[in-house]
mmCIF file of C-alpha atoms in Angstrom:
data_model
loop_
_atom_site.group_PDB
_atom_site.id
_atom_site.type_symbol
_atom_site.label_atom_id
_atom_site.label_comp_id
_atom_site.label_asym_id
_atom_site.label_seq_id
_atom_site.Cartn_x
_atom_site.Cartn_y
_atom_site.Cartn_z
ATOM 1 C CA UNK A 1 -8.046 12.944 14.615
ATOM 2 C CA UNK A 2 -6.854 10.558 17.600
ATOM 3 C CA UNK A 3 -3.508 11.603 18.403
ATOM 4 C CA UNK A 4 -0.787 9.444 19.867
ATOM 5 C CA UNK A 5 2.000 10.691 22.279
ATOM 6 C CA UNK A 6 4.326 13.147 21.156
ATOM 7 C CA UNK A 7 7.654 12.384 20.775
ATOM 8 C CA UNK A 8 9.103 14.876 23.024
ATOM 9 C CA UNK A 9 7.845 16.110 26.544
ATOM 10 C CA UNK A 10 5.474 18.669 26.542
ATOM 11 C CA UNK A 11 6.122 22.320 28.003
ATOM 12 C CA UNK A 12 3.006 22.774 29.636
ATOM 13 C CA UNK A 13 2.292 26.724 28.897
ATOM 14 C CA UNK A 14 -0.974 26.798 30.975
ATOM 15 C CA UNK A 15 -1.516 29.846 32.705
ATOM 16 C CA UNK A 16 -3.417 30.772 35.750
ATOM 17 C CA UNK A 17 -6.405 31.785 34.547
ATOM 18 C CA UNK A 18 -8.617 29.371 33.153
ATOM 19 C CA UNK A 19 -9.732 29.405 29.395
ATOM 20 C CA UNK A 20 -13.327 30.174 29.235
ATOM 21 C CA UNK A 21 -15.394 27.322 29.710
ATOM 22 C CA UNK A 22 -17.896 27.057 27.313
ATOM 23 C CA UNK A 23 -21.239 24.565 26.795
ATOM 24 C CA UNK A 24 -23.288 26.269 24.347
ATOM 25 C CA UNK A 25 -24.139 23.690 21.455
ATOM 26 C CA UNK A 26 -25.858 26.942 19.087
ATOM 27 C CA UNK A 27 -24.862 26.793 15.685
ATOM 28 C CA UNK A 28 -21.936 28.214 13.955
ATOM 29 C CA UNK A 29 -23.009 31.059 11.649
ATOM 30 C CA UNK A 30 -21.188 30.267 8.115
ATOM 31 C CA UNK A 31 -21.415 33.860 7.049
ATOM 32 C CA UNK A 32 -18.887 36.691 7.746
ATOM 33 C CA UNK A 33 -19.047 38.773 11.361
ATOM 34 C CA UNK A 34 -17.639 41.830 10.400
ATOM 35 C CA UNK A 35 -13.866 41.418 8.402
ATOM 36 C CA UNK A 36 -12.948 38.210 10.072
ATOM 37 C CA UNK A 37 -14.745 35.060 9.770
ATOM 38 C CA UNK A 38 -13.868 32.244 12.480
ATOM 39 C CA UNK A 39 -15.589 29.066 11.260
ATOM 40 C CA UNK A 40 -15.681 25.819 13.062
ATOM 41 C CA UNK A 41 -15.196 22.278 11.207
ATOM 42 C CA UNK A 42 -15.237 18.561 13.015
ATOM 43 C CA UNK A 43 -12.830 15.829 11.923
ATOM 44 C CA UNK A 44 -13.038 11.978 13.407
ATOM 45 C CA UNK A 45 -11.488 9.393 12.088
ATOM 46 C CA UNK A 46 -14.614 7.170 11.705
ATOM 47 C CA UNK A 47 -17.191 8.031 9.309
ATOM 48 C CA UNK A 48 -20.460 9.636 10.969
ATOM 49 C CA UNK A 49 -22.472 8.387 8.860
ATOM 50 C CA UNK A 50 -24.433 9.855 5.820
ATOM 51 C CA UNK A 51 -27.277 10.525 8.362
ATOM 52 C CA UNK A 52 -25.745 12.146 10.727
ATOM 53 C CA UNK A 53 -24.858 14.977 8.284
ATOM 54 C CA UNK A 54 -27.252 17.114 8.658
ATOM 55 C CA UNK A 55 -26.992 17.949 11.805
ATOM 56 C CA UNK A 56 -23.759 18.385 11.585
ATOM 57 C CA UNK A 57 -23.849 20.785 9.292
ATOM 58 C CA UNK A 58 -25.797 22.514 11.456
ATOM 59 C CA UNK A 59 -22.757 23.021 13.415
ATOM 60 C CA UNK A 60 -19.768 23.182 11.060
ATOM 61 C CA UNK A 61 -18.714 24.244 8.226
ATOM 62 C CA UNK A 62 -16.356 21.890 7.326
ATOM 63 C CA UNK A 63 -15.190 18.012 7.288
ATOM 64 C CA UNK A 64 -11.642 16.545 7.426
ATOM 65 C CA UNK A 65 -12.008 14.503 4.844
ATOM 66 C CA UNK A 66 -9.645 10.720 5.077
ATOM 67 C CA UNK A 67 -8.010 9.594 1.755
ATOM 68 C CA UNK A 68 -5.936 6.894 3.237
ATOM 69 C CA UNK A 69 -6.898 4.308 6.681
ATOM 70 C CA UNK A 70 -6.926 6.869 9.747
ATOM 71 C CA UNK A 71 -3.958 6.357 12.040
ATOM 72 C CA UNK A 72 -4.326 2.897 13.444
ATOM 73 C CA UNK A 73 -7.284 1.797 11.547
ATOM 74 C CA UNK A 74 -7.119 -1.125 9.126
ATOM 75 C CA UNK A 75 -10.294 0.962 6.825
ATOM 76 C CA UNK A 76 -11.801 4.141 5.836
ATOM 77 C CA UNK A 77 -15.139 5.083 5.932
ATOM 78 C CA UNK A 78 -14.414 8.276 4.417
ATOM 79 C CA UNK A 79 -14.248 6.520 1.043
ATOM 80 C CA UNK A 80 -16.437 7.567 -1.626
ATOM 81 C CA UNK A 81 -18.005 10.125 0.706
ATOM 82 C CA UNK A 82 -16.917 13.296 -1.241
ATOM 83 C CA UNK A 83 -20.538 13.914 -2.755
ATOM 84 C CA UNK A 84 -22.496 13.064 0.398
ATOM 85 C CA UNK A 85 -20.871 16.433 2.238
ATOM 86 C CA UNK A 86 -20.987 18.304 -1.141
ATOM 87 C CA UNK A 87 -24.665 17.524 -0.800
ATOM 88 C CA UNK A 88 -24.648 19.166 2.558
ATOM 89 C CA UNK A 89 -22.651 21.915 2.107
ATOM 90 C CA UNK A 90 -19.757 21.028 3.799
ATOM 91 C CA UNK A 91 -16.662 22.158 2.688
ATOM 92 C CA UNK A 92 -13.477 19.645 3.321
ATOM 93 C CA UNK A 93 -9.971 19.639 5.148
ATOM 94 C CA UNK A 94 -8.099 16.600 2.732
ATOM 95 C CA UNK A 95 -5.329 14.371 4.782
ATOM 96 C CA UNK A 96 -3.744 11.542 4.304
ATOM 97 C CA UNK A 97 -2.297 9.124 7.148
ATOM 98 C CA UNK A 98 1.580 9.845 7.364
ATOM 99 C CA UNK A 99 4.200 7.019 8.876
ATOM 100 C CA UNK A 100 5.678 7.041 12.431
ATOM 101 C CA UNK A 101 9.217 7.464 12.958
ATOM 102 C CA UNK A 102 9.534 4.094 14.173
ATOM 103 C CA UNK A 103 7.674 2.988 10.614
ATOM 104 C CA UNK A 104 10.069 4.976 8.477
ATOM 105 C CA UNK A 105 13.211 3.200 10.382
ATOM 106 C CA UNK A 106 11.817 0.440 9.586
ATOM 107 C CA UNK A 107 11.241 0.650 6.067
ATOM 108 C CA UNK A 108 14.846 2.479 5.432
ATOM 109 C CA UNK A 109 16.301 -0.732 7.530
ATOM 110 C CA UNK A 110 14.093 -3.043 4.531
ATOM 111 C CA UNK A 111 16.214 -0.692 2.381
ATOM 112 C CA UNK A 112 13.645 2.147 1.310
ATOM 113 C CA UNK A 113 14.659 4.955 1.815
ATOM 114 C CA UNK A 114 12.798 8.375 3.766
ATOM 115 C CA UNK A 115 12.694 9.907 1.103
ATOM 116 C CA UNK A 116 11.719 6.935 -1.191
ATOM 117 C CA UNK A 117 8.911 6.404 1.013
ATOM 118 C CA UNK A 118 7.453 9.711 1.128
ATOM 119 C CA UNK A 119 7.223 9.565 -2.663
ATOM 120 C CA UNK A 120 5.485 6.310 -2.732
ATOM 121 C CA UNK A 121 3.069 7.901 0.426
ATOM 122 C CA UNK A 122 2.474 11.127 -1.468
ATOM 123 C CA UNK A 123 1.725 9.130 -5.090
ATOM 124 C CA UNK A 124 -0.880 6.727 -2.979
ATOM 125 C CA UNK A 125 -2.409 10.040 -1.317
ATOM 126 C CA UNK A 126 -2.433 11.970 -4.628
ATOM 127 C CA UNK A 127 -3.816 8.675 -6.463
ATOM 128 C CA UNK A 128 -6.699 8.813 -4.175
ATOM 129 C CA UNK A 129 -7.327 12.331 -4.143
ATOM 130 C CA UNK A 130 -8.658 12.170 -7.693
ATOM 131 C CA UNK A 131 -10.376 8.641 -6.897
ATOM 132 C CA UNK A 132 -12.435 11.011 -4.971
ATOM 133 C CA UNK A 133 -12.385 13.580 -7.413
ATOM 134 C CA UNK A 134 -10.810 16.677 -5.811
ATOM 135 C CA UNK A 135 -10.155 19.323 -8.144
ATOM 136 C CA UNK A 136 -6.521 20.483 -8.690
ATOM 137 C CA UNK A 137 -4.908 22.420 -6.270
ATOM 138 C CA UNK A 138 -6.518 20.750 -3.393
ATOM 139 C CA UNK A 139 -4.460 20.814 -0.243
ATOM 140 C CA UNK A 140 -3.797 17.213 1.155
ATOM 141 C CA UNK A 141 -2.629 17.690 4.505
ATOM 142 C CA UNK A 142 0.006 15.238 5.555
ATOM 143 C CA UNK A 143 -0.792 13.921 9.127
ATOM 144 C CA UNK A 144 2.215 14.037 10.983
ATOM 145 C CA UNK A 145 1.631 13.372 14.548
ATOM 146 C CA UNK A 146 4.678 13.298 16.271
ATOM 147 C CA UNK A 147 5.684 16.151 17.895
ATOM 148 C CA UNK A 148 8.341 18.352 18.517
ATOM 149 C CA UNK A 149 11.563 18.832 16.177
ATOM 150 C CA UNK A 150 11.875 16.471 13.538
ATOM 151 C CA UNK A 151 14.880 14.436 13.200
ATOM 152 C CA UNK A 152 16.536 13.476 9.899
ATOM 153 C CA UNK A 153 14.370 10.506 8.909
ATOM 154 C CA UNK A 154 11.442 12.230 9.746
ATOM 155 C CA UNK A 155 12.416 15.366 7.559
ATOM 156 C CA UNK A 156 13.161 12.855 4.817
ATOM 157 C CA UNK A 157 10.378 11.660 4.516
ATOM 158 C CA UNK A 158 7.768 14.617 5.566
ATOM 159 C CA UNK A 159 9.422 16.991 2.220
ATOM 160 C CA UNK A 160 9.654 13.283 0.099
ATOM 161 C CA UNK A 161 6.263 13.751 0.515
ATOM 162 C CA UNK A 162 5.319 17.297 0.529
ATOM 163 C CA UNK A 163 7.460 18.186 -2.564
ATOM 164 C CA UNK A 164 6.239 15.080 -4.602
ATOM 165 C CA UNK A 165 2.736 16.389 -4.028
ATOM 166 C CA UNK A 166 3.961 20.150 -4.940
ATOM 167 C CA UNK A 167 4.211 18.428 -8.383
ATOM 168 C CA UNK A 168 0.912 16.537 -9.136
ATOM 169 C CA UNK A 169 -1.312 19.352 -9.845
ATOM 170 C CA UNK A 170 -2.261 19.682 -5.784
ATOM 171 C CA UNK A 171 -0.809 21.279 -3.224
ATOM 172 C CA UNK A 172 0.918 20.319 -0.037
ATOM 173 C CA UNK A 173 0.080 20.838 3.694
ATOM 174 C CA UNK A 174 1.087 19.362 6.711
ATOM 175 C CA UNK A 175 -0.901 18.564 10.031
ATOM 176 C CA UNK A 176 1.397 19.413 12.519
ATOM 177 C CA UNK A 177 2.162 20.005 16.068
ATOM 178 C CA UNK A 178 1.983 23.886 17.268
ATOM 179 C CA UNK A 179 2.663 22.739 21.168
ATOM 180 C CA UNK A 180 5.807 24.346 22.223
ATOM 181 C CA UNK A 181 8.338 21.361 23.781
ATOM 182 C CA UNK A 182 11.608 21.919 25.084
ATOM 183 C CA UNK A 183 13.967 22.163 22.466
ATOM 184 C CA UNK A 184 17.423 23.378 23.870
ATOM 185 C CA UNK A 185 18.299 25.381 27.198
ATOM 186 C CA UNK A 186 15.880 27.821 27.638
ATOM 187 C CA UNK A 187 14.613 27.517 24.079
ATOM 188 C CA UNK A 188 11.503 26.150 22.953
ATOM 189 C CA UNK A 189 9.805 24.818 19.592
ATOM 190 C CA UNK A 190 6.780 23.810 17.395
ATOM 191 C CA UNK A 191 6.629 20.957 14.660
ATOM 192 C CA UNK A 192 5.195 23.660 12.581
ATOM 193 C CA UNK A 193 8.089 25.961 13.266
ATOM 194 C CA UNK A 194 10.504 23.313 12.698
ATOM 195 C CA UNK A 195 9.290 22.194 9.295
ATOM 196 C CA UNK A 196 9.100 25.772 8.042
ATOM 197 C CA UNK A 197 13.149 26.558 9.062
ATOM 198 C CA UNK A 198 13.624 23.238 7.080
ATOM 199 C CA UNK A 199 11.384 24.185 4.180
ATOM 200 C CA UNK A 200 12.960 27.801 3.994
ATOM 201 C CA UNK A 201 16.437 26.583 4.367
ATOM 202 C CA UNK A 202 16.444 24.534 1.786
ATOM 203 C CA UNK A 203 13.639 26.964 -0.397
ATOM 204 C CA UNK A 204 11.311 24.065 -1.115
ATOM 205 C CA UNK A 205 7.533 24.466 -2.203
ATOM 206 C CA UNK A 206 5.240 26.758 0.218
ATOM 207 C CA UNK A 207 3.415 24.299 2.710
ATOM 208 C CA UNK A 208 0.134 25.069 4.015
ATOM 209 C CA UNK A 209 -0.433 24.273 8.002
ATOM 210 C CA UNK A 210 -3.454 23.019 9.858
ATOM 211 C CA UNK A 211 -2.056 23.033 13.430
ATOM 212 C CA UNK A 212 -3.389 21.722 15.838
ATOM 213 C CA UNK A 213 -3.190 23.080 19.775
ATOM 214 C CA UNK A 214 -5.904 21.892 22.433
ATOM 215 C CA UNK A 215 -3.939 23.337 25.823
ATOM 216 C CA UNK A 216 -6.088 25.354 27.369
ATOM 217 C CA UNK A 217 -5.060 28.416 26.996
ATOM 218 C CA UNK A 218 -4.864 29.762 24.048
ATOM 219 C CA UNK A 219 -7.601 27.134 23.328
ATOM 220 C CA UNK A 220 -11.145 27.388 24.953
ATOM 221 C CA UNK A 221 -11.754 23.519 25.039
ATOM 222 C CA UNK A 222 -14.810 21.649 23.413
ATOM 223 C CA UNK A 223 -16.972 24.403 22.616
ATOM 224 C CA UNK A 224 -19.472 25.406 19.212
ATOM 225 C CA UNK A 225 -17.800 28.526 19.523
ATOM 226 C CA UNK A 226 -14.847 28.552 18.269
ATOM 227 C CA UNK A 227 -11.423 30.205 19.118
ATOM 228 C CA UNK A 228 -10.027 33.239 16.841
ATOM 229 C CA UNK A 229 -7.755 31.833 14.631
ATOM 230 C CA UNK A 230 -4.880 34.333 15.113
ATOM 231 C CA UNK A 231 -4.880 33.633 19.046
ATOM 232 C CA UNK A 232 -3.436 29.785 17.876
ATOM 233 C CA UNK A 233 0.145 30.547 18.792
ATOM 234 C CA UNK A 234 1.163 29.546 15.063
ATOM 235 C CA UNK A 235 0.843 32.447 12.498
ATOM 236 C CA UNK A 236 -0.556 31.951 9.104
ATOM 237 C CA UNK A 237 -2.677 28.361 9.487
ATOM 238 C CA UNK A 238 -4.866 27.334 6.721
ATOM 239 C CA UNK A 239 -6.893 25.947 10.608
ATOM 240 C CA UNK A 240 -6.268 25.747 14.096
ATOM 241 C CA UNK A 241 -7.880 22.045 15.855
ATOM 242 C CA UNK A 242 -8.085 23.187 19.255
ATOM 243 C CA UNK A 243 -9.807 20.505 20.985
ATOM 244 C CA UNK A 244 -9.249 16.866 20.472
ATOM 245 C CA UNK A 245 -11.334 13.543 21.155
ATOM 246 C CA UNK A 246 -10.252 12.827 23.912
ATOM 247 C CA UNK A 247 -8.598 15.300 25.626
ATOM 248 C CA UNK A 248 -5.336 15.279 26.840
ATOM 249 C CA UNK A 249 -5.808 15.776 30.535
ATOM 250 C CA UNK A 250 -2.088 17.097 30.902
ATOM 251 C CA UNK A 251 -2.917 20.119 28.722
ATOM 252 C CA UNK A 252 -6.519 20.565 29.293
ATOM 253 C CA UNK A 253 -7.200 21.108 33.150
ATOM 254 C CA UNK A 254 -8.123 24.802 32.743
ATOM 255 C CA UNK A 255 -10.819 23.696 30.318
ATOM 256 C CA UNK A 256 -11.787 20.299 31.563
ATOM 257 C CA UNK A 257 -15.672 20.749 32.059
ATOM 258 C CA UNK A 258 -16.172 22.243 28.507
ATOM 259 C CA UNK A 259 -15.530 18.391 27.690
ATOM 260 C CA UNK A 260 -17.853 15.352 28.756
ATOM 261 C CA UNK A 261 -17.428 13.039 31.772
ATOM 262 C CA UNK A 262 -15.749 10.654 29.739
ATOM 263 C CA UNK A 263 -13.266 13.186 28.322
ATOM 264 C CA UNK A 264 -14.543 13.225 24.865
ATOM 265 C CA UNK A 265 -15.976 16.271 22.885
ATOM 266 C CA UNK A 266 -19.576 15.883 21.465
ATOM 267 C CA UNK A 267 -22.015 18.634 19.651
ATOM 268 C CA UNK A 268 -24.731 18.406 22.286
ATOM 269 C CA UNK A 269 -27.653 17.132 20.203
ATOM 270 C CA UNK A 270 -24.739 13.836 18.675
ATOM 271 C CA UNK A 271 -23.576 12.694 21.733
ATOM 272 C CA UNK A 272 -22.510 9.483 20.129
ATOM 273 C CA UNK A 273 -19.743 10.876 17.704
ATOM 274 C CA UNK A 274 -16.577 11.572 19.431
ATOM 275 C CA UNK A 275 -15.301 14.888 17.556
ATOM 276 C CA UNK A 276 -12.240 17.057 17.186
ATOM 277 C CA UNK A 277 -12.761 20.519 16.620
ATOM 278 C CA UNK A 278 -10.553 23.141 14.214
ATOM 279 C CA UNK A 279 -11.377 26.484 13.143
ATOM 280 C CA UNK A 280 -10.631 28.465 9.515
ATOM 281 C CA UNK A 281 -11.525 31.386 8.234
ATOM 282 C CA UNK A 282 -12.463 29.738 5.023
ATOM 283 C CA UNK A 283 -15.355 27.310 4.896
ATOM 284 C CA UNK A 284 -13.448 25.174 2.379
ATOM 285 C CA UNK A 285 -9.737 25.199 3.849
ATOM 286 C CA UNK A 286 -8.503 22.597 1.462
ATOM 287 C CA UNK A 287 -10.367 24.421 -1.625
ATOM 288 C CA UNK A 288 -11.631 20.544 -2.000
ATOM 289 C CA UNK A 289 -15.394 21.411 -3.445
#
């Protein structure tokens, strides 16, 4: 997805050595290599079209699949497209749009608490997953665009959403930042770390994570040869989004040449489809087939 600005200043951890600037568009193998698979997937706010799916499948094992309108959009082109993706043998990262802090606070001023809003949005995501015929125990990821430590309203909303999904027959997941940001003097935190701390402290249902961290390094930029999932900097995640369109210039200077001149990420044979790239060990990280 195309991310908006994070809620806290980003702490740049770019090492002096540049990340590998690979531009190969060779198809990614979807078979195990040794004992560890590192499979590549894509996501984009706009549905790429049925005709593009065979070409995308030559590169990618799985696709991000929006249950709701993507951020900033007023319609969802992915709706009703699960069968088309299945026919092309794609796995899934299933996600639903989450509320920004300003939206949560606006609802709160109107009398809707963050927890009530989270439960309402969870119910909408579950209903959409059912309409799209995703099976029980598919992981539904909440799109948490704002990074850094979550405030009380954000946490109340997010954790109400994940708990509601956990009791729906589906499994809760969160798409959140793995980019370290300043938290206190001499210390940093990531959004995933903050959420995990709160889940543990409150003894809540386990959450799967799709982490975004496009800084180079640990990312190697817009390349069809993904970095190992284990190098994301966040342990035990279902998937790692390692490249975004458009690229965040302050984080990707070391791998800028892997992106197109306009700052976006494309597959070489699909020059009009802006892509975000992710890596996972499973060809179906949401278990949505």
